[in-house]
């Protein structure tokens, strides 16, 4: 039986990585085999492309080429990690996926959404998420949290963009949640970590019913 594919989406500083990891642990505690991963990256080839994209090295090539690189990274990630894991019956929890391209490069960026849709059809095909949790906080609060988390570290390329861009990101994710209500669930991420974790768990149990998943423990052969 194919595993379930859950993605986390949202702007900067919404807590996706924390909650993706918390959900993966909670599913594992039920005996479900879980593959926690992220985009861009998640496989050795895609991590190389992550570096090119987030360091800003690829920026002079233009927005269209950056979108192609995100798609190429996703293609490698799907082929080498996501699809094999789902075929083995594992649940895949992924911190960002194709919706990030739709919103960052499309709705809030400069790439024609038609091109993004076409690349998504080719790259993602039938491997669509069963559930997408969109973590929502006001743009200003998200930026404040991202700055706090970064501390003295370097500012990555996207975080350095103006507040207006972050507002566009938020609108893009809100529109996505409204347009695809069967797949996407909006989570109020302004609440405490525990409360957000509980909201997410309620949605996952209601939509995907982990209690019916085949149970295998971590020391089982992979
Ligand atoms: P993160 O790991 O902190 O979420 O950083 C990933 C950055 O890459 C984040 O700013 C969003 C951006 N991104 C895109 O612009 N397009 C994409 O398709 C993906 C997956 C991420």
Coordinates of N, CA and C and ligand atoms in Angstrom, one line a residue:
X1 N 0.8 -1.2 0.0 CA 0.0 0.0 0.0 C 0.9 1.3 0.0
X2 N 0.6 2.2 -1.0 CA 1.4 3.4 -1.1 C 1.3 4.2 0.2
X3 N 2.4 4.8 0.6 CA 2.4 5.6 1.8 C 1.6 6.9 1.6
X4 N 1.5 7.8 2.6 CA 0.9 9.1 2.4 C 1.9 10.2 2.3
X5 N 1.5 11.2 1.5 CA 2.5 12.3 1.2 C 1.9 13.6 1.8
X6 N 2.6 14.1 2.8 CA 2.1 15.3 3.5 C 3.2 16.4 3.3
X7 N 2.7 17.6 2.8 CA 3.7 18.7 2.7 C 3.3 19.8 3.6
X8 N 4.3 20.6 4.0 CA 4.2 21.8 4.8 C 4.5 23.0 3.9
X9 N 3.7 24.0 4.0 CA 4.0 25.2 3.2 C 3.7 26.4 4.0
X10 N 4.2 27.6 3.6 CA 4.0 28.8 4.2 C 5.2 29.8 4.0
X11 N 5.0 31.0 4.4 CA 6.1 32.0 4.2 C 7.3 31.8 5.2
X12 N 8.1 32.8 5.3 CA 9.3 32.7 6.1 C 8.9 32.8 7.6
X13 N 9.5 32.0 8.5 CA 9.3 32.2 9.9 C 7.9 31.7 10.4
X14 N 7.3 30.7 9.6 CA 6.0 30.2 10.0 C 6.1 29.0 10.9
X15 N 7.3 28.4 11.0 CA 7.5 27.2 11.9 C 7.4 25.9 11.2
X16 N 7.4 25.9 9.8 CA 7.2 24.7 9.1 C 8.2 23.6 9.5
X17 N 9.5 23.9 9.5 CA 10.5 22.9 9.8 C 10.2 22.2 11.1
X18 N 9.9 23.1 12.2 CA 9.7 22.5 13.5 C 8.5 21.6 13.5
X19 N 7.4 22.0 12.8 CA 6.2 21.2 12.8 C 6.3 20.0 11.9
X20 N 7.0 20.1 10.9 CA 7.2 18.9 10.0 C 7.9 17.8 10.9
X21 N 9.0 18.3 11.6 CA 9.7 17.3 12.4 C 8.8 16.8 13.6
X22 N 8.0 17.6 14.2 CA 7.1 17.2 15.3 C 6.1 16.2 14.8
X23 N 5.6 16.4 13.6 CA 4.6 15.5 13.1 C 5.2 14.2 12.7
X24 N 6.4 14.2 12.1 CA 7.1 13.0 11.8 C 7.3 12.1 13.0
X25 N 7.7 12.8 14.1 CA 8.0 12.0 15.4 C 6.7 11.4 15.9
X26 N 5.6 12.2 15.8 CA 4.3 11.7 16.4 C 3.8 10.5 15.5
X27 N 4.0 10.6 14.2 CA 3.6 9.5 13.4 C 4.4 8.2 13.7
X28 N 5.7 8.5 13.9 CA 6.6 7.3 14.2 C 6.2 6.7 15.5
X29 N 5.8 7.5 16.4 CA 5.4 6.9 17.7 C 4.2 6.0 17.6
X30 N 3.5 6.0 16.4 CA 2.4 5.1 16.2 C 2.9 3.9 15.4
X31 N 4.2 3.8 15.2 CA 4.7 2.7 14.4 C 4.7 2.9 12.9
X32 N 4.4 4.1 12.5 CA 4.4 4.3 11.0 C 5.8 4.7 10.6
X33 N 6.2 4.1 9.5 CA 7.6 4.5 9.0 C 7.5 5.8 8.2
X34 N 8.3 6.7 8.6 CA 8.2 8.1 8.1 C 9.5 8.5 7.5
X35 N 9.4 9.2 6.4 CA 10.6 9.8 5.8 C 10.4 11.3 5.9
X36 N 11.2 12.0 6.7 CA 11.1 13.4 6.8 C 12.1 14.1 5.8
X37 N 11.7 15.0 5.0 CA 12.6 15.6 4.0 C 12.2 17.1 3.8
X38 N 12.9 17.7 2.9 CA 12.7 19.1 2.7 C 13.0 19.5 1.2
X39 N 12.5 20.7 0.8 CA 12.8 21.3 -0.5 C 13.2 22.7 -0.3
X40 N 14.0 23.3 -1.2 CA 14.8 22.6 -2.1 C 15.8 21.7 -1.4
X41 N 16.1 20.5 -2.0 CA 17.0 19.6 -1.4 C 16.3 18.3 -1.1
X42 N 16.8 17.6 -0.1 CA 16.2 16.3 0.3 C 16.9 15.1 -0.3
X43 N 17.7 15.3 -1.4 CA 18.5 14.2 -2.0 C 19.8 14.8 -2.4
X44 N 20.9 14.0 -2.5 CA 22.2 14.6 -2.7 C 22.2 15.6 -3.9
X45 N 21.6 15.2 -5.1 CA 21.6 16.1 -6.2 C 20.9 17.4 -6.0
X46 N 19.7 17.2 -5.3 CA 18.9 18.4 -5.1 C 19.5 19.3 -4.0
X47 N 20.3 18.8 -3.1 CA 21.0 19.6 -2.1 C 22.0 20.5 -2.8
X48 N 22.6 20.0 -3.9 CA 23.6 20.9 -4.6 C 22.8 22.0 -5.2
X49 N 21.6 21.7 -5.8 CA 20.8 22.8 -6.4 C 20.3 23.8 -5.3
X50 N 20.0 23.2 -4.1 CA 19.6 24.1 -3.0 C 20.7 25.2 -2.7
X51 N 22.0 24.7 -2.7 CA 23.1 25.6 -2.5 C 23.1 26.7 -3.5
X52 N 23.0 26.3 -4.8 CA 23.0 27.3 -5.9 C 21.9 28.3 -5.8
X53 N 20.8 27.8 -5.4 CA 19.6 28.7 -5.3 C 19.6 29.6 -4.1
X54 N 19.9 29.1 -2.9 CA 19.8 29.9 -1.7 C 21.0 30.8 -1.5
X55 N 22.2 30.4 -2.0 CA 23.3 31.3 -1.9 C 23.2 32.5 -2.8
X56 N 22.3 32.5 -3.8 CA 22.2 33.6 -4.7 C 23.1 33.4 -5.9
X57 N 23.9 32.3 -6.0 CA 24.8 32.1 -7.1 C 24.0 32.1 -8.4
X58 N 22.8 31.5 -8.4 CA 22.0 31.3 -9.6 C 21.2 32.6 -10.0
X59 N 21.2 33.6 -9.1 CA 20.3 34.7 -9.3 C 20.6 35.5 -10.6
X60 N 21.9 35.7 -11.0 CA 22.1 36.4 -12.2 C 21.5 35.8 -13.5
X61 N 21.2 34.5 -13.3 CA 20.7 33.7 -14.5 C 19.2 34.1 -14.8
X62 N 18.6 34.7 -13.8 CA 17.2 35.2 -14.0 C 16.1 34.3 -13.3
X63 N 14.9 34.8 -13.1 CA 13.9 34.2 -12.4 C 13.4 32.9 -13.1
X64 N 13.4 32.9 -14.4 CA 12.9 31.6 -15.1 C 13.9 30.5 -14.9
X65 N 15.2 30.8 -14.9 CA 16.2 29.7 -14.7 C 16.2 29.2 -13.3
X66 N 16.0 30.2 -12.4 CA 15.8 29.7 -11.0 C 14.6 28.8 -10.8
X67 N 13.5 29.1 -11.5 CA 12.3 28.2 -11.4 C 12.6 26.9 -12.0
X68 N 13.4 26.9 -13.1 CA 13.8 25.6 -13.7 C 14.7 24.8 -12.7
X69 N 15.6 25.5 -12.0 CA 16.4 24.8 -11.0 C 15.6 24.2 -9.9
X70 N 14.6 25.0 -9.4 CA 13.8 24.4 -8.3 C 13.1 23.1 -8.8
X71 N 12.6 23.2 -10.1 CA 11.9 22.1 -10.7 C 12.9 20.9 -10.9
X72 N 14.1 21.2 -11.3 CA 15.1 20.1 -11.5 C 15.5 19.5 -10.2
X73 N 15.6 20.3 -9.1 CA 15.9 19.7 -7.8 C 14.7 18.8 -7.3
X74 N 13.5 19.3 -7.6 CA 12.3 18.5 -7.2 C 12.3 17.2 -8.0
X75 N 12.6 17.2 -9.3 CA 12.6 16.0 -10.1 C 13.6 14.9 -9.5
X76 N 14.8 15.4 -9.1 CA 15.7 14.5 -8.5 C 15.2 13.9 -7.2
X77 N 14.7 14.8 -6.4 CA 14.1 14.5 -5.0 C 13.0 13.4 -5.2
X78 N 12.1 13.7 -6.1 CA 11.0 12.7 -6.3 C 11.5 11.4 -6.8
X79 N 12.5 11.4 -7.7 CA 12.9 10.1 -8.3 C 13.7 9.3 -7.4
X80 N 14.6 10.0 -6.6 CA 15.5 9.2 -5.7 C 15.0 9.0 -4.3
X81 N 14.1 9.8 -3.8 CA 13.7 9.7 -2.4 C 12.2 9.5 -2.2
X82 N 11.4 10.5 -2.8 CA 10.0 10.5 -2.4 C 9.2 9.3 -3.0
X83 N 9.4 9.1 -4.3 CA 8.6 8.0 -4.9 C 9.0 6.6 -4.3
X84 N 10.3 6.4 -4.2 CA 10.7 5.1 -3.7 C 10.1 4.9 -2.2
X85 N 10.2 5.9 -1.4 CA 9.6 5.8 0.0 C 8.1 5.6 -0.1
X86 N 7.4 6.3 -0.9 CA 5.9 6.1 -0.9 C 5.6 4.7 -1.4
X87 N 6.4 4.2 -2.4 CA 6.2 2.8 -2.9 C 6.4 1.8 -1.8
X88 N 7.3 2.0 -0.9 CA 7.6 1.1 0.2 C 6.6 1.2 1.3
X89 N 5.6 2.1 1.1 CA 4.5 2.3 2.1 C 4.9 3.3 3.2
X90 N 6.0 4.0 3.0 CA 6.4 5.0 4.0 C 5.5 6.2 3.9
X91 N 5.4 6.9 5.0 CA 4.7 8.3 4.9 C 5.8 9.3 4.7
X92 N 5.6 10.2 3.7 CA 6.6 11.2 3.5 C 6.1 12.5 4.0
X93 N 6.9 13.2 4.9 CA 6.6 14.5 5.4 C 7.6 15.5 4.8
X94 N 7.2 16.4 4.0 CA 8.1 17.2 3.2 C 7.9 18.7 3.6
X95 N 9.0 19.3 4.0 CA 9.0 20.7 4.4 C 9.2 21.5 3.1
X96 N 8.1 22.0 2.5 CA 8.0 22.7 1.2 C 8.0 21.7 0.1
X97 N 7.2 22.1 -1.0 CA 7.1 21.3 -2.2 C 6.7 22.2 -3.3
X98 N 6.0 21.7 -4.3 CA 5.7 22.4 -5.5 C 4.9 23.7 -5.3
X99 N 4.1 23.8 -4.2 CA 3.3 25.0 -3.9 C 4.3 26.2 -3.6
X100 N 5.5 25.9 -3.1 CA 6.4 27.0 -2.9 C 6.8 27.6 -4.2
X101 N 7.0 26.8 -5.2 CA 7.3 27.4 -6.6 C 6.2 28.2 -7.1
X102 N 4.9 27.7 -6.9 CA 3.7 28.4 -7.4 C 3.7 29.8 -6.7
X103 N 4.0 29.8 -5.4 CA 3.8 31.1 -4.7 C 5.1 32.0 -4.8
X104 N 6.3 31.4 -4.5 CA 7.5 32.3 -4.5 C 7.9 32.7 -5.9
X105 N 7.9 31.8 -6.9 CA 8.3 32.2 -8.2 C 7.1 32.7 -9.0
X106 N 5.9 32.2 -8.7 CA 4.7 32.6 -9.5 C 4.0 33.8 -8.9
X107 N 3.1 33.5 -8.0 CA 2.2 34.6 -7.4 C 3.0 35.8 -6.9
X108 N 4.1 35.5 -6.2 CA 4.9 36.7 -5.6 C 6.1 37.0 -6.4
X109 N 6.4 36.2 -7.5 CA 7.6 36.3 -8.2 C 7.4 36.8 -9.6
X110 N 8.3 36.5 -10.5 CA 8.2 37.1 -11.9 C 8.0 36.0 -13.0
X111 N 7.7 34.8 -12.6 CA 7.6 33.7 -13.6 C 6.2 33.5 -13.9
X112 N 5.9 33.3 -15.2 CA 4.6 33.1 -15.7 C 4.0 31.9 -15.1
X113 N 2.8 32.0 -14.4 CA 2.2 30.8 -13.7 C 2.0 29.7 -14.7
X114 N 1.7 30.0 -16.0 CA 1.5 28.9 -17.0 C 2.7 28.0 -17.1
X115 N 3.9 28.7 -17.1 CA 5.2 27.9 -17.2 C 5.3 27.0 -15.9
X116 N 5.0 27.6 -14.8 CA 5.1 26.9 -13.5 C 4.2 25.7 -13.5
X117 N 3.0 25.9 -14.0 CA 2.0 24.8 -14.0 C 2.5 23.7 -15.0
X118 N 3.1 24.1 -16.1 CA 3.5 23.1 -17.1 C 4.7 22.3 -16.5
X119 N 5.6 23.0 -15.8 CA 6.8 22.2 -15.2 C 6.2 21.3 -14.1
X120 N 5.3 21.8 -13.4 CA 4.7 21.0 -12.3 C 4.1 19.7 -12.8
X121 N 3.3 19.8 -13.9 CA 2.7 18.6 -14.5 C 3.8 17.6 -14.9
X122 N 4.9 18.1 -15.5 CA 5.9 17.2 -16.0 C 6.6 16.6 -14.8
X123 N 7.0 17.4 -13.9 CA 7.9 16.9 -12.8 C 7.1 16.1 -11.7
X124 N 6.0 16.7 -11.3 CA 5.3 16.1 -10.2 C 4.4 14.9 -10.7
X125 N 3.8 15.1 -11.8 CA 2.9 14.1 -12.4 C 1.8 13.7 -11.4
X126 N 1.8 12.4 -11.1 CA 0.7 11.9 -10.2 C 1.2 11.9 -8.7
X127 N 2.4 12.3 -8.5 CA 2.9 12.3 -7.1 C 2.5 13.6 -6.4
X128 N 1.2 13.8 -6.3 CA 0.7 15.0 -5.6 C 0.5 14.7 -4.2
X129 N 0.7 15.8 -3.3 CA 0.5 15.5 -1.9 C -0.9 15.1 -1.6
X130 N -1.1 14.2 -0.6 CA -2.4 13.8 -0.1 C -2.9 15.0 0.8
X131 N -2.0 15.7 1.4 CA -2.4 16.7 2.4 C -1.3 17.8 2.4
X132 N -1.8 19.1 2.3 CA -0.8 20.2 2.4 C -1.3 21.1 3.6
X133 N -0.4 21.2 4.6 CA -0.6 22.1 5.7 C 0.0 23.4 5.5
X134 N -0.8 24.4 5.4 CA -0.2 25.8 5.1 C -0.2 26.6 6.4
X135 N 1.0 26.8 6.9 CA 1.1 27.5 8.2 C 1.1 29.0 7.9
X136 N 0.2 29.7 8.6 CA -0.1 31.1 8.3 C 0.2 32.0 9.5
X137 N 1.1 33.0 9.3 CA 1.3 34.1 10.3 C 1.4 35.4 9.5
X138 N 1.0 36.5 10.1 CA 1.1 37.8 9.4 C 2.6 37.9 8.9
X139 N 2.8 38.6 7.8 CA 4.1 38.6 7.2 C 5.1 39.3 8.1
X140 N 4.7 40.3 8.8 CA 5.6 41.0 9.7 C 6.1 40.1 10.8
X141 N 5.2 39.4 11.4 CA 5.5 38.4 12.5 C 6.4 37.3 12.0
X142 N 6.2 36.8 10.8 CA 7.0 35.8 10.2 C 8.4 36.3 10.0
X143 N 8.6 37.5 9.5 CA 9.9 38.1 9.3 C 10.6 38.3 10.6
X144 N 9.8 38.7 11.7 CA 10.5 38.9 13.0 C 11.0 37.6 13.5
X145 N 10.2 36.5 13.3 CA 10.6 35.2 13.8 C 11.9 34.7 13.0
X146 N 11.8 35.0 11.7 CA 13.0 34.5 10.9 C 14.2 35.2 11.3
X147 N 14.1 36.5 11.6 CA 15.3 37.3 12.0 C 15.8 36.8 13.3
X148 N 14.9 36.5 14.2 CA 15.3 36.1 15.6 C 16.0 34.7 15.5
X149 N 15.4 33.8 14.6 CA 16.0 32.5 14.5 C 17.4 32.5 13.9
X150 N 17.6 33.5 12.9 CA 18.9 33.6 12.3 C 20.0 34.1 13.2
X151 N 19.6 35.0 14.2 CA 20.5 35.5 15.1 C 21.6 36.3 14.3
X152 N 22.8 36.0 14.5 CA 23.9 36.8 13.9 C 24.2 36.2 12.5
X153 N 23.6 35.1 12.1 CA 23.9 34.4 10.9 C 23.7 35.3 9.6
X154 N 24.1 34.8 8.5 CA 23.9 35.6 7.3 C 22.5 35.6 6.8
X155 N 22.1 36.6 6.2 CA 20.7 36.8 5.7 C 20.6 36.1 4.4
X156 N 19.7 35.1 4.2 CA 19.6 34.5 2.9 C 18.8 35.4 2.0
X157 N 19.0 35.0 0.7 CA 18.5 35.9 -0.4 C 17.0 36.3 -0.2
X158 N 16.2 35.3 0.0 CA 14.7 35.6 0.0 C 14.4 36.4 1.3
X159 N 15.0 36.0 2.4 CA 14.6 36.8 3.7 C 15.0 38.2 3.6
X160 N 15.9 38.6 2.7 CA 16.4 39.9 2.6 C 15.4 40.8 1.8
X161 N 14.5 40.2 1.1 CA 13.5 40.9 0.3 C 12.6 41.8 1.2
X162 N 12.0 42.7 0.5 CA 11.1 43.7 1.3 C 9.9 43.1 1.9
X163 N 9.3 43.7 2.9 CA 8.1 43.2 3.5 C 7.0 43.0 2.5
X164 N 6.9 43.9 1.5 CA 5.9 43.8 0.4 C 5.9 42.4 -0.2
X165 N 7.1 41.9 -0.4 CA 7.2 40.5 -1.0 C 6.6 39.5 -0.1
X166 N 6.9 39.6 1.2 CA 6.4 38.7 2.2 C 4.9 38.8 2.3
X167 N 4.3 40.0 2.1 CA 2.9 40.1 2.1 C 2.3 39.4 0.9
X168 N 3.0 39.5 -0.2 CA 2.5 38.8 -1.5 C 2.6 37.3 -1.3
X169 N 3.6 36.8 -0.6 CA 3.7 35.4 -0.3 C 2.5 34.9 0.5
X170 N 2.2 35.7 1.6 CA 1.1 35.3 2.4 C -0.2 35.2 1.6
X171 N -0.4 36.3 0.8 CA -1.6 36.3 0.0 C -1.7 35.1 -1.0
X172 N -0.5 34.8 -1.5 CA -0.4 33.6 -2.4 C -0.8 32.3 -1.8
X173 N -0.3 32.1 -0.5 CA -0.6 30.9 0.2 C -2.1 30.9 0.6
X174 N -2.6 32.1 1.0 CA -4.1 32.1 1.4 C -4.9 31.8 0.2
X175 N -4.6 32.3 -1.0 CA -5.3 32.0 -2.2 C -5.3 30.5 -2.5
X176 N -4.1 30.0 -2.4 CA -3.9 28.5 -2.7 C -4.8 27.7 -1.8
X177 N -4.9 28.1 -0.5 CA -5.7 27.3 0.5 C -7.2 27.4 0.1
X178 N -7.6 28.6 -0.4 CA -9.0 28.8 -0.7 C -9.3 28.1 -2.0
X179 N -8.3 28.0 -2.9 CA -8.6 27.3 -4.2 C -8.6 25.8 -4.2
X180 N -7.9 25.3 -3.2 CA -7.8 23.8 -3.2 C -8.1 23.3 -1.8
X181 N -9.4 23.5 -1.4 CA -9.7 23.2 0.0 C -9.7 21.6 0.3
X182 N -9.7 20.8 -0.7 CA -9.7 19.3 -0.4 C -8.3 18.9 0.0
X183 N -7.3 19.5 -0.6 CA -5.9 19.1 -0.3 C -5.3 20.0 0.7
X184 N -5.6 21.3 0.7 CA -4.9 22.3 1.6 C -5.6 22.7 2.8
X185 N -5.0 22.7 4.0 CA -5.6 23.1 5.2 C -4.8 24.3 5.8
X186 N -5.4 25.4 6.1 CA -4.8 26.5 6.7 C -4.6 26.3 8.2
X187 N -3.4 26.5 8.7 CA -3.2 26.4 10.1 C -2.8 27.7 10.7
X188 N -3.5 28.1 11.8 CA -3.2 29.4 12.4 C -1.9 29.2 13.2
X189 N -0.8 29.7 12.7 CA 0.6 29.4 13.3 C 1.0 30.6 14.2
X190 N 0.0 31.5 14.6 CA 0.4 32.5 15.5 C 0.3 32.0 17.0
X191 N -0.4 30.8 17.1 CA -0.6 30.2 18.4 C 0.7 29.6 19.0
X192 N 0.7 29.0 20.2 CA 1.9 28.4 20.7 C 2.2 27.2 19.9
X193 N 3.5 26.8 20.1 CA 4.0 25.6 19.4 C 3.1 24.4 19.7
X194 N 2.7 24.2 20.9 CA 1.9 23.1 21.3 C 0.5 23.1 20.6
X195 N -0.1 24.3 20.7 CA -1.4 24.5 20.1 C -1.4 24.2 18.6
X196 N -0.3 24.8 17.9 CA -0.2 24.5 16.5 C 0.0 23.0 16.2
X197 N 0.8 22.4 17.0 CA 1.0 20.9 16.9 C -0.3 20.2 17.0
X198 N -1.1 20.6 17.9 CA -2.4 19.9 18.1 C -3.3 20.1 16.9
X199 N -3.4 21.4 16.4 CA -4.2 21.7 15.2 C -3.8 20.7 14.1
X200 N -2.5 20.6 13.9 CA -2.0 19.8 12.8 C -2.3 18.3 13.0
X201 N -2.2 17.9 14.2 CA -2.5 16.5 14.5 C -4.0 16.2 14.3
X202 N -4.8 17.1 14.7 CA -6.3 16.9 14.5 C -6.6 16.8 13.0
X203 N -5.9 17.6 12.2 CA -6.2 17.6 10.7 C -5.7 16.3 10.1
X204 N -4.5 15.9 10.5 CA -3.9 14.7 10.0 C -4.7 13.4 10.4
X205 N -5.2 13.4 11.6 CA -5.9 12.2 12.0 C -7.3 12.2 11.3
X206 N -7.9 13.4 11.1 CA -9.2 13.4 10.4 C -9.1 13.1 9.0
X207 N -8.0 13.6 8.3 CA -7.9 13.5 6.8 C -7.3 12.1 6.4
X208 N -6.3 11.7 7.2 CA -5.5 10.5 6.7 C -5.6 9.3 7.6
X209 N -6.2 9.4 8.8 CA -6.5 8.3 9.7 C -5.2 7.4 9.9
X210 N -4.2 7.9 10.5 CA -3.0 7.1 10.7 C -3.2 5.8 11.4
X211 N -4.3 5.7 12.2 CA -4.6 4.5 12.9 C -4.8 3.3 12.0
X212 N -5.1 3.6 10.7 CA -5.3 2.5 9.7 C -4.1 2.1 8.9
X213 N -3.0 2.9 9.2 CA -1.8 2.7 8.4 C -1.1 1.4 8.8
X214 N -0.5 0.7 7.9 CA 0.3 -0.5 8.3 C 1.4 -0.2 9.2
X215 N 1.5 -0.9 10.3 CA 2.5 -0.6 11.3 C 3.8 -1.4 11.2
X216 N 4.9 -0.7 11.1 CA 6.2 -1.4 11.0 C 7.1 -0.6 11.9
X217 N 8.0 -1.3 12.6 CA 8.9 -0.5 13.5 C 10.2 -0.3 12.8
X218 N 10.9 0.8 13.3 CA 12.1 1.3 12.7 C 13.1 0.3 12.4
X219 N 13.2 -0.8 13.2 CA 14.3 -1.7 13.0 C 13.9 -2.8 11.9
X220 N 12.7 -2.6 11.3 CA 12.3 -3.5 10.2 C 13.2 -3.2 9.0
X221 N 13.4 -4.2 8.2 CA 14.2 -4.0 7.0 C 13.6 -2.9 6.1
X222 N 14.5 -2.1 5.5 CA 13.9 -1.0 4.8 C 13.8 -1.4 3.3
Ligands
LIG1 P1 13.7 27.2 3.9 O1 14.4 25.9 3.9 O2 14.1 28.1 5.0 O3 12.2 27.1 3.8 O4 14.3 28.0 2.6 C1 13.9 27.7 1.4 C2 13.8 28.9 0.6 O5 13.6 28.6 -0.8 C3 12.6 29.7 1.0 O6 12.9 31.1 1.1 C4 11.6 29.5 -0.1 C5 12.4 29.2 -1.3 N1 11.8 28.3 -2.2 C6 11.4 28.9 -3.5 O7 11.5 30.0 -3.7 N2 10.8 28.0 -4.4 C7 10.6 26.7 -4.1 O8 10.1 25.9 -5.0 C8 11.1 26.1 -2.9 C9 10.9 24.7 -2.6 C10 11.6 27.0 -2.0

